[in-house]
Every structure is written in structure tokens, then in C-alpha cells.
Amino acid sequence: MERLTRQTAGGGPVPELVVSGRRLVTPEGVRPGHVLVAGGRILAVADTDAAPASAQRLDAGENYVLPGLIDSHVHFRTPGLTHKEDWEHGSRAAVRGGVTTVMDMPNTVPPTLSPEALLDKAAMVAGRSLVDMRFHIGLDPARPELLATLDPSVATSAKVFMAGHHTAPTVVRDPATLERAFAAAAEGGVQLVLHAEDDGLFALLDTWWGEPGSYTEYERRRPRSGGIVAVARVVELVRRHGTRAHILHLSSAEEADLVCAARAAGYPVSFEVTGHHLSFTDADTRRLGARTRLSPSIRGQGDQDRLWRALFEGQLSTLGSDHAPHTVAEKTRSVAASPPGLPGVQELAVAAWTGMRRRRPEEDPDVAAARLARHLSQVPAELFKLPGKGRIAPGADADLVVFAPDRPWMLSAHDVESRCGWSAYEGWTFTGRVEHTLRAGRTVWDAASGAYGAYDGKLLAGPDAARAPLDSTPAAAAALRG
């Protein structure tokens, strides 16, 4: 879409796009209205369409207009592992699922453990992404003190692996090193994101039992005790240092209770729940095997119910996909050699929406839509300090998703955009479909035509970087509001 540069009589930019609908999901609630866009940003959310006839228009009708979704937990595998995912495929999967911003993990080859490595990754990705991005830096166990001086314009968060698996190259096993990392992160104002399982506990069990020989025993061999022990340790380190800590892919009821109790006590600790922990149980792993082999493992029905309660009651902070593709050849190795992980960025929002509607069919769908926007847009933007992201409001980036809440459809392998070419959700019938995704006011996915947009997603600057003012004349923007 060509940018318009004409100015209004008041000196502000002319709207170049109007997105209209009866169900705009704004921070103030679901409302009818018109989102007026210029220069990739939202000028106003108006009661009336005050744009000139030259502006392009998109009518969402009775569909929801959501803020662009943020998946703060993806593995797009660049550099070194692009045989199973790359930014072209991963970002296509993202926008098809309504995701316009991702935060990518550091466990690549080589791992991204320094600001220089992150900038090198950004250079590799340039011109290949449909989505905007920020990178989590990886904690280097040999140099945890780097977090005390991390430049927030490069990264504001650091990934800590407390347990190892096939793609985790830098596991923190030494308690003293972990303590130094928490202290350095607190000093530098860095948000830690943690794979919180106890590697030593798993090693002890493996020495006694041996590694799992079949998927019927997989969950028992990677038990909840590993997560409970690790989360308790994180809570204690947060208490001592005041470090901001975010537990990734939390999997059990006990872990959820621990973090909720810590938050109630005023500790700056939060947690993520993934789409696959909401969608599958250990019974599925016994049936599907490697398709739902994860780390942390998928647990029982009671744990899944507790995670759903965390979503319905707003106890969790973020929903994430932990999009971690592997090839079919890799996933069909022996149980010991098959890597944990599955693709999920494309399926995340529709899986969460489908689950909400099926578990609470009597709930006002506006309430469910606001919940989805909160945990997949607003809270991730706030938690990870993503300027301009996460809400439909004047001044925000014009990242918008047209979502058909009642549209049934079945996922097939043909629909999968991830380079790995498969999904654990194949054959699922979802309720709700992403019809249109815009990033910076331009179409990046249109379901009607099957067309994607420009691969010009940008690396997001840190929270202290200045953003260009949207409008030098406040009166001009005010005149556009109904």
C-alpha cells in the first residue's frame, strides 16, 4: 500500500487506510468504530469515518478487529538450523495465525549469547520476515555479568535454560552461576525468561531408570517434580534479588500455584502457558508419540484444567507458542534421540480461542476476545517493553487482525506454513479463523486470496529509543476522532 504524504488542514497526515467494524477490541473494551491509519500508525479510533475518499478501506463487518498478536516465544532456527525452519516460513505461519510480532529464542547454531551475535542475526533476517521482531539474548554461563550492562536498544530479556535438551547448548547447572545471573539481571533491569526445570533431578532419575524407552512412560520420566523444584528456586532468587522473572511453558498445577502465591506476595515473577499445554494431555503423547513430545512434557487432565483456570482468571501473563519445529526425520528417531518441540505459532490463537469457546460456550464472546487480546497483545507488549505494540489506540503501530470468531475450519498438512511441514493439530476442527492480518497498516496475510505481503519486518528498538512523533499537530488528530 502506497504511503500518503498529504497533510490535513491542521497540519497532520491524511488517513491512508480505514479499518471499520462493529467489534474493535480496544483497551477500553469491544466497540464499533473506525481505525484511521497513516504512516503505519493509528491516527485515531473514531466513531465516524472522517478519511478522504482516496483512503483505502477494509470493512471487518461482524468480525473482531484485534491488535496484532505478539508471540514472545518462538524458535525460527536462524542461524544454523534452517533445514527445519527459517524466517520466510516461520513468519508466514505467524501472520496466518494473526501474529505480527515475535520474540525469537537464542538456542541456534551458534547460540546468540552476545549483543554482537544478536545484531548478526538481525542482519541475516533482514528482508526475510513478514513480522516485526525482538530477540531474547541467551545467558552465557561463563559470563553472567554481561546482563548487568546489556544495552536495552539491543535486548531487554535473557533466556536461561535450567535444564538441557537436544537444542539447549548453554544449561545453567551451577547454583552459584544462577545466583550471579539473577543479580546481574536485576542490576541491568533485564527480564529473565526461564526454562525452569531441574537438570540435576532429571539426571538423577535417568541414572536410576535409564532414559525413556517408549512414549507410554515419557511424562513419568520427565516428571512435574523437575518443574516444581526449579520454580521454587526461581521464586527464592527473585525474593533475594528483586529480579524480574518470567517462567516459560509452565506445565503443572503446583507450579501455577507457586507463581500465583509469589505474585500475591509482591514478587515480580510471572508465567507463560503454551497453546500445546492447553490443547493436549499426556494421553495424547501416549497415542501420538513424538508429535507431542515436549520439554516440559505435557501433563495430565488435572494440570490442563488448572492452566485453563489460570487463563480464565487472568493469572498467567502471556500465551506463547514455543514454536519449535523439527523435521519428520528428526521426530521419528528413537525416543531418546527424538528432539522435543512442535510448531505452533500458526495455531496458537485459534487453539486458545477454540478452547475458550468450548469450555465456556455461555461466555460473552466479547469477553473472550478481550482476554485473547490481553494475553497475546497487551501484556506481552508491556512485559517486554515493545513500544507501539499491543493495542488499538492512537499512536500505536497499525498492526491489526480481522478475526472471524465463528468460522469453522479443519487444519490439514496443506495449510501448514512452517518449513517442517507438519502440525500436531492436523485434523483438528477449529472455531475461528484469521481472515486478514495487517502490519504497519499494510496487508501481510489475506485469507480470501491466499496472498502474503512484503518481507520487510523490522527489528524493534529498545524502550528508550525515540519513536518519531505521529502528528506534530494534536488538533489534527483530534479532528479525526468522532
Short mmCIF file of C-alpha atoms in Angstrom, two decimals:
data_model
loop_
_atom_site.label_atom_id
_atom_site.label_comp_id
_atom_site.label_asym_id
_atom_site.label_seq_id
_atom_site.Cartn_x
_atom_site.Cartn_y
_atom_site.Cartn_z
CA MET A 1 0.00 0.00 0.00
CA GLU A 2 1.49 3.33 -1.05
CA ARG A 3 2.07 5.78 1.75
CA LEU A 4 0.17 9.08 1.52
CA THR A 5 2.09 12.20 2.40
CA ARG A 6 -0.58 14.89 2.02
CA GLN A 7 -1.41 16.82 5.17
CA THR A 8 -4.73 17.80 6.71
CA ALA A 9 -5.67 21.41 7.09
CA GLY A 10 -4.48 21.19 10.69
CA GLY A 11 -1.03 20.02 9.58
CA GLY A 12 -1.38 16.33 10.35
CA PRO A 13 -1.16 13.37 7.98
CA VAL A 14 -4.12 12.27 5.88
CA PRO A 15 -5.51 8.81 6.71
CA GLU A 16 -4.44 6.37 4.01
CA LEU A 17 -6.41 3.39 5.37
CA VAL A 18 -9.60 2.95 7.34
CA VAL A 19 -10.38 -0.37 9.06
CA SER A 20 -14.03 -0.39 10.10
CA GLY A 21 -16.05 -2.86 12.11
CA ARG A 22 -18.62 -3.36 14.78
CA ARG A 23 -16.24 -5.24 17.10
CA LEU A 24 -12.97 -3.37 17.57
CA VAL A 25 -11.11 -4.88 20.55
CA THR A 26 -9.62 -1.81 22.25
CA PRO A 27 -8.10 -1.40 25.74
CA GLU A 28 -11.38 0.21 26.82
CA GLY A 29 -13.49 -2.70 25.56
CA VAL A 30 -15.13 -4.01 22.40
CA ARG A 31 -16.78 -1.21 20.42
CA PRO A 32 -17.88 -0.28 16.90
CA GLY A 33 -15.82 2.25 15.04
CA HIS A 34 -13.17 3.09 12.51
CA VAL A 35 -9.39 2.77 12.87
CA LEU A 36 -7.74 5.58 10.88
CA VAL A 37 -4.20 4.80 9.76
CA ALA A 38 -1.37 6.84 8.27
CA GLY A 39 2.35 6.17 8.02
CA GLY A 40 1.96 2.74 9.56
CA ARG A 41 0.48 4.12 12.78
CA ILE A 42 -3.00 4.58 14.19
CA LEU A 43 -4.12 8.20 13.94
CA ALA A 44 -7.41 7.75 15.72
CA VAL A 45 -10.11 5.30 16.74
CA ALA A 46 -13.18 7.20 15.61
CA ASP A 47 -16.95 6.93 15.70
CA THR A 48 -17.16 8.23 12.14
CA ASP A 49 -15.11 7.68 9.00
CA ALA A 50 -13.52 11.08 8.50
CA ALA A 51 -10.97 9.92 5.93
CA PRO A 52 -10.95 11.21 2.36
CA ALA A 53 -12.34 9.13 -0.49
CA SER A 54 -8.77 8.37 -1.61
CA ALA A 55 -8.10 6.28 1.52
CA GLN A 56 -8.25 2.51 1.19
CA ARG A 57 -10.90 0.80 3.28
CA LEU A 58 -11.28 -2.59 4.90
CA ASP A 59 -14.67 -3.49 6.36
CA ALA A 60 -14.46 -6.17 9.04
CA GLY A 61 -18.23 -6.28 9.50
CA GLU A 62 -19.18 -8.51 12.43
CA ASN A 63 -15.69 -9.99 12.69
CA TYR A 64 -13.41 -8.90 15.51
CA VAL A 65 -10.59 -6.46 14.84
CA LEU A 66 -7.82 -7.44 17.24
CA PRO A 67 -4.49 -5.72 17.85
CA GLY A 68 -1.67 -7.54 16.10
CA LEU A 69 -0.76 -10.57 18.21
CA ILE A 70 2.64 -10.98 19.87
CA ASP A 71 4.22 -14.40 20.26
CA SER A 72 7.03 -13.87 22.74
CA HIS A 73 8.36 -17.44 22.43
CA VAL A 74 9.40 -18.73 19.01
CA HIS A 75 12.35 -20.65 17.60
CA PHE A 76 12.77 -19.60 13.96
CA ARG A 77 16.07 -21.52 13.85
CA THR A 78 18.34 -18.86 12.32
CA PRO A 79 21.29 -19.31 12.24
CA GLY A 80 22.38 -22.88 11.75
CA LEU A 81 19.13 -24.87 11.91
CA THR A 82 17.28 -23.53 8.88
CA HIS A 83 16.71 -27.02 7.46
CA LYS A 84 13.68 -27.22 9.79
CA GLU A 85 12.57 -23.58 9.96
CA ASP A 86 13.56 -20.20 8.56
CA TRP A 87 12.17 -16.68 8.77
CA GLU A 88 10.30 -16.82 5.47
CA HIS A 89 8.33 -19.91 6.52
CA GLY A 90 8.09 -19.06 10.20
CA SER A 91 6.80 -15.56 9.56
CA ARG A 92 4.24 -16.86 7.05
CA ALA A 93 2.98 -19.21 9.74
CA ALA A 94 2.90 -16.29 12.17
CA VAL A 95 0.84 -13.85 10.10
CA ARG A 96 -1.53 -16.61 9.01
CA GLY A 97 -2.19 -17.03 12.72
CA GLY A 98 -2.60 -13.29 13.33
CA VAL A 99 0.86 -12.79 14.85
CA THR A 100 2.61 -9.60 13.74
CA THR A 101 5.49 -9.51 16.27
CA VAL A 102 7.66 -12.36 17.52
CA MET A 103 10.42 -12.72 20.07
CA ASP A 104 12.95 -15.29 18.95
CA MET A 105 14.99 -17.56 21.20
CA PRO A 106 18.80 -17.83 21.28
CA ASN A 107 19.37 -21.60 21.02
CA THR A 108 20.66 -21.62 17.48
CA VAL A 109 23.97 -22.73 15.97
CA PRO A 110 25.94 -20.85 17.15
CA PRO A 111 23.81 -19.64 20.06
CA THR A 112 23.17 -15.90 20.30
CA LEU A 113 24.89 -15.11 23.59
CA SER A 114 26.12 -11.58 22.92
CA PRO A 115 24.77 -8.28 21.55
CA GLU A 116 27.03 -8.72 18.54
CA ALA A 117 25.50 -12.13 17.80
CA LEU A 118 22.00 -10.65 18.03
CA LEU A 119 22.86 -7.92 15.56
CA ASP A 120 24.37 -10.51 13.23
CA LYS A 121 21.10 -12.45 13.42
CA ALA A 122 19.15 -9.30 12.61
CA ALA A 123 21.30 -8.81 9.51
CA MET A 124 20.60 -12.39 8.39
CA VAL A 125 16.86 -11.92 8.85
CA ALA A 126 16.62 -8.52 7.13
CA GLY A 127 14.32 -8.70 4.10
CA ARG A 128 13.07 -12.17 5.01
CA SER A 129 10.40 -11.54 7.63
CA LEU A 130 6.72 -10.70 7.40
CA VAL A 131 6.70 -9.86 11.12
CA ASP A 132 8.48 -7.40 13.38
CA MET A 133 10.87 -8.95 15.85
CA ARG A 134 12.84 -8.68 19.05
CA PHE A 135 15.42 -11.24 20.21
CA HIS A 136 15.97 -12.79 23.63
CA ILE A 137 19.69 -12.94 24.31
CA GLY A 138 20.97 -16.21 25.72
CA LEU A 139 22.59 -16.34 29.12
CA ASP A 140 26.24 -17.30 28.77
CA PRO A 141 27.07 -19.35 31.91
CA ALA A 142 30.69 -18.30 31.54
CA ARG A 143 29.77 -14.60 31.61
CA PRO A 144 26.54 -13.97 33.52
CA GLU A 145 27.78 -10.49 34.43
CA LEU A 146 27.07 -9.35 30.85
CA LEU A 147 23.44 -8.91 31.85
CA ALA A 148 24.35 -6.04 34.17
CA THR A 149 25.41 -3.88 31.22
CA LEU A 150 23.14 -5.18 28.45
CA ASP A 151 22.19 -2.39 26.04
CA PRO A 152 18.36 -2.21 26.10
CA SER A 153 18.32 -0.99 22.50
CA VAL A 154 19.60 -4.46 21.53
CA ALA A 155 17.81 -6.73 24.01
CA THR A 156 15.71 -6.34 27.15
CA SER A 157 15.40 -10.01 28.07
CA ALA A 158 17.62 -13.05 28.51
CA LYS A 159 16.80 -16.74 28.18
CA VAL A 160 18.01 -19.07 30.92
CA PHE A 161 17.98 -22.84 30.46
CA MET A 162 17.89 -24.57 33.84
CA ALA A 163 17.56 -27.97 32.14
CA GLY A 164 19.04 -29.35 28.95
CA HIS A 165 17.60 -30.98 25.89
CA HIS A 166 18.64 -31.52 22.27
CA THR A 167 18.79 -27.84 21.26
CA ALA A 168 19.79 -26.24 24.59
CA PRO A 169 23.53 -25.56 24.33
CA THR A 170 24.00 -23.45 27.48
CA VAL A 171 22.42 -25.02 30.54
CA VAL A 172 22.98 -23.38 33.92
CA ARG A 173 23.64 -26.24 36.31
CA ASP A 174 25.76 -24.43 38.90
CA PRO A 175 23.68 -22.72 41.64
CA ALA A 176 26.32 -20.02 42.11
CA THR A 177 26.23 -19.13 38.41
CA LEU A 178 22.44 -18.92 38.51
CA GLU A 179 22.66 -16.61 41.52
CA ARG A 180 25.12 -14.36 39.70
CA ALA A 181 22.82 -14.26 36.69
CA PHE A 182 19.86 -13.15 38.79
CA ALA A 183 21.95 -10.48 40.49
CA ALA A 184 23.32 -9.17 37.18
CA ALA A 185 19.87 -9.13 35.57
CA ALA A 186 18.48 -7.17 38.50
CA GLU A 187 21.31 -4.65 38.21
CA GLY A 188 20.80 -4.27 34.46
CA GLY A 189 16.99 -4.22 34.55
CA VAL A 190 16.88 -7.31 32.32
CA GLN A 191 13.78 -9.54 32.18
CA LEU A 192 14.80 -13.17 32.63
CA VAL A 193 12.77 -15.77 30.74
CA LEU A 194 13.36 -19.25 32.05
CA HIS A 195 13.04 -22.87 31.10
CA ALA A 196 12.51 -23.77 34.74
CA GLU A 197 13.15 -27.47 35.23
CA ASP A 198 15.86 -29.00 37.39
CA ASP A 199 18.50 -30.65 35.22
CA GLY A 200 20.18 -32.38 38.17
CA LEU A 201 16.92 -34.00 39.23
CA PHE A 202 16.37 -35.40 35.74
CA ALA A 203 19.95 -36.66 35.56
CA LEU A 204 19.49 -38.45 38.87
CA LEU A 205 16.30 -40.11 37.66
CA ASP A 206 17.92 -41.11 34.36
CA THR A 207 20.79 -42.74 36.26
CA TRP A 208 18.28 -44.81 38.21
CA TRP A 209 15.69 -45.55 35.50
CA GLY A 210 17.58 -45.05 32.27
CA GLU A 211 16.16 -42.82 29.57
CA PRO A 212 12.54 -43.35 28.42
CA GLY A 213 12.14 -46.29 26.08
CA SER A 214 8.60 -45.56 24.96
CA TYR A 215 6.13 -42.69 24.95
CA THR A 216 3.83 -44.54 27.34
CA GLU A 217 6.29 -43.64 30.10
CA TYR A 218 7.62 -40.34 28.79
CA GLU A 219 5.77 -37.99 31.16
CA ARG A 220 6.70 -40.10 34.19
CA ARG A 221 10.37 -39.93 33.18
CA ARG A 222 10.25 -36.12 32.92
CA PRO A 223 8.03 -35.52 35.94
CA ARG A 224 6.42 -32.42 37.43
CA SER A 225 8.90 -32.52 40.32
CA GLY A 226 11.57 -31.13 38.00
CA GLY A 227 9.47 -28.04 37.33
CA ILE A 228 8.31 -27.61 40.93
CA VAL A 229 11.87 -27.68 42.28
CA ALA A 230 13.09 -25.21 39.64
CA VAL A 231 10.19 -22.78 40.03
CA ALA A 232 10.67 -22.77 43.81
CA ARG A 233 14.34 -21.90 43.24
CA VAL A 234 13.40 -19.09 40.86
CA VAL A 235 10.94 -17.65 43.36
CA GLU A 236 13.60 -17.63 46.07
CA LEU A 237 16.14 -15.91 43.79
CA VAL A 238 13.53 -13.32 42.82
CA ARG A 239 12.84 -12.72 46.51
CA ARG A 240 16.53 -12.18 47.21
CA HIS A 241 17.45 -10.02 44.22
CA GLY A 242 14.22 -8.43 43.00
CA THR A 243 14.91 -9.76 39.50
CA ARG A 244 12.02 -9.76 37.03
CA ALA A 245 11.48 -13.39 36.04
CA HIS A 246 9.05 -14.95 33.56
CA ILE A 247 8.56 -18.73 33.68
CA LEU A 248 8.12 -20.15 30.19
CA HIS A 249 5.82 -23.05 29.21
CA LEU A 250 4.64 -23.70 32.77
CA SER A 251 3.14 -27.17 32.80
CA SER A 252 1.74 -28.23 36.19
CA ALA A 253 -0.85 -27.15 38.72
CA GLU A 254 1.72 -26.92 41.51
CA GLU A 255 3.96 -24.57 39.51
CA ALA A 256 0.99 -22.34 38.73
CA ASP A 257 0.10 -22.17 42.42
CA LEU A 258 3.69 -21.31 43.37
CA VAL A 259 3.94 -18.43 40.93
CA CYS A 260 0.49 -17.11 41.85
CA ALA A 261 1.46 -17.15 45.52
CA ALA A 262 4.71 -15.33 44.76
CA ARG A 263 2.89 -12.67 42.76
CA ALA A 264 0.39 -12.22 45.58
CA ALA A 265 3.37 -11.63 47.88
CA GLY A 266 4.56 -8.87 45.58
CA TYR A 267 7.40 -10.66 43.79
CA PRO A 268 8.00 -9.65 40.14
CA VAL A 269 7.51 -13.15 38.74
CA SER A 270 5.07 -14.17 36.01
CA PHE A 271 4.39 -17.13 33.76
CA GLU A 272 3.52 -18.20 30.25
CA VAL A 273 1.22 -21.02 29.16
CA THR A 274 1.61 -22.52 25.70
CA GLY A 275 -1.09 -23.47 23.26
CA HIS A 276 0.01 -27.08 23.28
CA HIS A 277 -0.21 -27.44 27.07
CA LEU A 278 -3.77 -26.13 26.79
CA SER A 279 -4.58 -28.41 23.87
CA PHE A 280 -3.04 -31.80 24.67
CA THR A 281 -2.60 -34.12 27.67
CA ASP A 282 -0.21 -36.96 28.42
CA ALA A 283 -2.83 -39.32 26.97
CA ASP A 284 -2.20 -37.66 23.59
CA THR A 285 1.55 -38.22 23.96
CA ARG A 286 0.97 -41.90 24.66
CA ARG A 287 -1.13 -42.02 21.49
CA LEU A 288 0.76 -39.61 19.19
CA GLY A 289 4.28 -40.17 20.44
CA ALA A 290 6.88 -37.76 19.11
CA ARG A 291 4.27 -35.36 17.68
CA THR A 292 3.56 -34.09 21.19
CA ARG A 293 6.89 -34.86 22.82
CA LEU A 294 7.74 -31.64 24.60
CA SER A 295 10.03 -30.19 27.22
CA PRO A 296 8.47 -29.65 29.73
CA SER A 297 6.37 -32.68 28.98
CA ILE A 298 2.62 -32.45 28.54
CA ARG A 299 0.90 -33.48 31.74
CA GLY A 300 -2.46 -34.83 32.86
CA GLN A 301 -6.02 -33.58 32.58
CA GLY A 302 -5.94 -32.00 36.04
CA ASP A 303 -2.91 -29.92 35.13
CA GLN A 304 -4.51 -28.82 31.87
CA ASP A 305 -7.64 -27.79 33.75
CA ARG A 306 -5.51 -25.72 36.15
CA LEU A 307 -3.78 -23.97 33.24
CA TRP A 308 -7.14 -23.13 31.70
CA ARG A 309 -8.22 -21.68 35.04
CA ALA A 310 -5.07 -19.55 35.01
CA LEU A 311 -6.17 -18.16 31.65
CA PHE A 312 -9.81 -17.62 32.55
CA GLU A 313 -8.88 -15.91 35.82
CA GLY A 314 -6.07 -13.80 34.33
CA GLN A 315 -3.37 -15.42 36.48
CA LEU A 316 -1.00 -16.09 33.60
CA SER A 317 0.70 -13.20 31.85
CA THR A 318 1.32 -14.44 28.33
CA LEU A 319 0.21 -17.09 25.91
CA GLY A 320 3.09 -18.38 23.79
CA SER A 321 3.56 -20.98 21.12
CA ASP A 322 7.08 -22.23 21.90
CA HIS A 323 7.13 -22.71 18.12
CA ALA A 324 9.92 -25.28 17.88
CA PRO A 325 9.82 -27.17 14.57
CA HIS A 326 11.79 -30.30 13.83
CA THR A 327 11.79 -32.37 10.68
CA VAL A 328 9.80 -35.59 10.42
CA ALA A 329 13.08 -37.50 10.17
CA GLU A 330 14.26 -35.99 13.46
CA LYS A 331 10.96 -36.64 15.24
CA THR A 332 10.89 -40.30 14.16
CA ARG A 333 14.21 -41.20 15.75
CA SER A 334 14.26 -43.35 18.88
CA VAL A 335 12.55 -41.96 21.97
CA ALA A 336 15.88 -40.98 23.49
CA ALA A 337 17.11 -39.27 20.32
CA SER A 338 13.92 -37.54 19.15
CA PRO A 339 14.06 -33.82 20.00
CA PRO A 340 11.20 -32.25 21.99
CA GLY A 341 9.16 -29.49 20.38
CA LEU A 342 6.49 -28.83 17.79
CA PRO A 343 5.41 -25.97 15.52
CA GLY A 344 2.69 -23.77 16.95
CA VAL A 345 2.81 -20.07 16.03
CA GLN A 346 0.21 -20.54 13.30
CA GLU A 347 -2.16 -22.47 15.57
CA LEU A 348 -1.74 -20.57 18.86
CA ALA A 349 -4.56 -18.01 18.69
CA VAL A 350 -7.13 -20.31 17.09
CA ALA A 351 -6.32 -23.11 19.54
CA ALA A 352 -6.75 -20.77 22.51
CA TRP A 353 -9.95 -19.29 21.05
CA THR A 354 -11.43 -22.71 20.25
CA GLY A 355 -10.66 -23.93 23.75
CA MET A 356 -12.23 -20.89 25.38
CA ARG A 357 -15.43 -21.21 23.36
CA ARG A 358 -15.73 -24.94 24.01
CA ARG A 359 -15.00 -24.74 27.72
CA ARG A 360 -17.27 -21.74 28.29
CA PRO A 361 -19.82 -21.69 25.47
CA GLU A 362 -22.12 -19.47 27.51
CA GLU A 363 -19.49 -16.73 27.90
CA ASP A 364 -19.99 -13.46 26.03
CA PRO A 365 -17.59 -13.75 23.08
CA ASP A 366 -16.57 -10.12 23.62
CA VAL A 367 -15.12 -11.16 26.98
CA ALA A 368 -13.18 -13.99 25.32
CA ALA A 369 -11.89 -11.66 22.58
CA ALA A 370 -10.70 -9.13 25.16
CA ARG A 371 -8.93 -11.94 27.05
CA LEU A 372 -7.19 -13.11 23.88
CA ALA A 373 -6.04 -9.55 23.11
CA ARG A 374 -4.83 -9.04 26.66
CA HIS A 375 -2.62 -12.13 26.87
CA LEU A 376 -1.49 -12.22 23.24
CA SER A 377 -1.03 -8.47 22.68
CA GLN A 378 -1.26 -6.03 25.55
CA VAL A 379 0.57 -7.88 28.33
CA PRO A 380 3.47 -9.16 26.17
CA ALA A 381 4.00 -5.62 24.87
CA GLU A 382 4.11 -4.29 28.42
CA LEU A 383 6.19 -7.12 29.87
CA PHE A 384 8.87 -6.94 27.18
CA LYS A 385 8.70 -3.17 26.60
CA LEU A 386 7.70 -3.23 22.95
CA PRO A 387 6.93 0.40 22.03
CA GLY A 388 3.86 0.91 19.86
CA LYS A 389 2.69 -2.67 20.12
CA GLY A 390 -0.18 -4.48 21.78
CA ARG A 391 -3.23 -2.22 21.49
CA ILE A 392 -5.62 -0.48 19.17
CA ALA A 393 -5.11 3.10 20.28
CA PRO A 394 -3.93 6.41 18.80
CA GLY A 395 -0.17 6.43 18.32
CA ALA A 396 0.19 2.66 18.28
CA ASP A 397 1.55 0.75 15.31
CA ALA A 398 -1.24 -0.18 12.89
CA ASP A 399 -0.89 -3.93 13.47
CA LEU A 400 -4.42 -5.30 13.12
CA VAL A 401 -6.09 -8.69 12.74
CA VAL A 402 -9.54 -9.38 11.33
CA PHE A 403 -10.75 -12.49 13.12
CA ALA A 404 -13.92 -14.43 12.22
CA PRO A 405 -14.97 -15.83 15.61
CA ASP A 406 -17.49 -18.43 14.46
CA ARG A 407 -15.82 -19.69 11.28
CA PRO A 408 -15.26 -23.49 11.50
CA TRP A 409 -12.37 -25.00 9.57
CA MET A 410 -10.16 -28.07 9.65
CA LEU A 411 -6.36 -27.88 9.67
CA SER A 412 -4.65 -30.12 7.14
CA ALA A 413 -0.98 -30.59 6.29
CA HIS A 414 -1.64 -28.45 3.21
CA ASP A 415 -2.33 -25.48 5.50
CA VAL A 416 0.94 -25.74 7.43
CA GLU A 417 3.34 -22.91 6.63
CA SER A 418 6.23 -23.97 8.87
CA ARG A 419 9.13 -25.38 6.90
CA CYS A 420 8.90 -28.63 8.87
CA GLY A 421 5.64 -29.33 7.02
CA TRP A 422 3.59 -30.93 9.81
CA SER A 423 1.43 -29.97 12.78
CA ALA A 424 0.25 -31.81 15.86
CA TYR A 425 -3.14 -30.18 15.19
CA GLU A 426 -3.68 -31.82 11.80
CA GLY A 427 -7.28 -32.98 11.60
CA TRP A 428 -8.49 -30.59 14.31
CA THR A 429 -11.64 -28.62 13.60
CA PHE A 430 -11.13 -25.09 14.91
CA THR A 431 -13.67 -22.42 15.65
CA GLY A 432 -12.47 -19.02 14.48
CA ARG A 433 -10.15 -18.07 11.62
CA VAL A 434 -7.80 -15.21 10.83
CA GLU A 435 -9.17 -13.54 7.72
CA HIS A 436 -6.78 -10.62 7.36
CA THR A 437 -3.53 -9.55 9.03
CA LEU A 438 -2.01 -6.08 8.72
CA ARG A 439 1.37 -4.95 9.97
CA ALA A 440 2.12 -1.22 9.95
CA GLY A 441 -1.10 -0.67 8.04
CA ARG A 442 -0.22 -2.99 5.18
CA THR A 443 -1.60 -6.43 4.40
CA VAL A 444 0.71 -9.31 5.26
CA TRP A 445 -1.93 -12.07 5.04
CA ASP A 446 -5.27 -12.21 3.25
CA ALA A 447 -7.18 -15.47 3.59
CA ALA A 448 -9.54 -14.70 0.69
CA SER A 449 -6.72 -14.53 -1.85
CA GLY A 450 -4.07 -16.55 -0.02
CA ALA A 451 -1.66 -13.66 -0.59
CA TYR A 452 1.15 -12.52 1.68
CA GLY A 453 2.69 -9.08 1.90
CA ALA A 454 6.19 -7.61 1.91
CA TYR A 455 9.03 -9.28 3.80
CA ASP A 456 10.10 -6.05 5.46
CA GLY A 457 9.54 -6.73 9.15
CA LYS A 458 11.80 -4.66 11.34
CA LEU A 459 13.95 -5.23 14.39
CA LEU A 460 12.23 -3.40 17.23
CA ALA A 461 14.31 -0.86 19.05
CA GLY A 462 14.51 -0.93 22.81
CA PRO A 463 12.19 1.03 25.10
CA ASP A 464 14.50 4.02 25.38
CA ALA A 465 14.79 4.58 21.63
CA ALA A 466 12.82 7.59 20.43
CA ARG A 467 9.85 6.99 18.13
CA ALA A 468 9.03 9.60 15.54
CA PRO A 469 6.02 11.67 16.58
CA LEU A 470 2.83 10.61 14.89
CA ASP A 471 1.42 14.08 14.45
CA SER A 472 3.01 17.42 15.14
CA THR A 473 -0.43 18.99 15.49
CA PRO A 474 -2.61 17.40 18.17
CA ALA A 475 -5.63 19.29 16.89
CA ALA A 476 -5.34 17.50 13.56
CA ALA A 477 -5.64 14.07 15.19
CA ALA A 478 -8.42 15.28 17.45
CA ALA A 479 -10.38 16.41 14.41
CA LEU A 480 -10.34 12.83 13.09
CA ARG A 481 -11.97 11.38 16.20
CA GLY A 482 -15.75 11.08 16.18
#
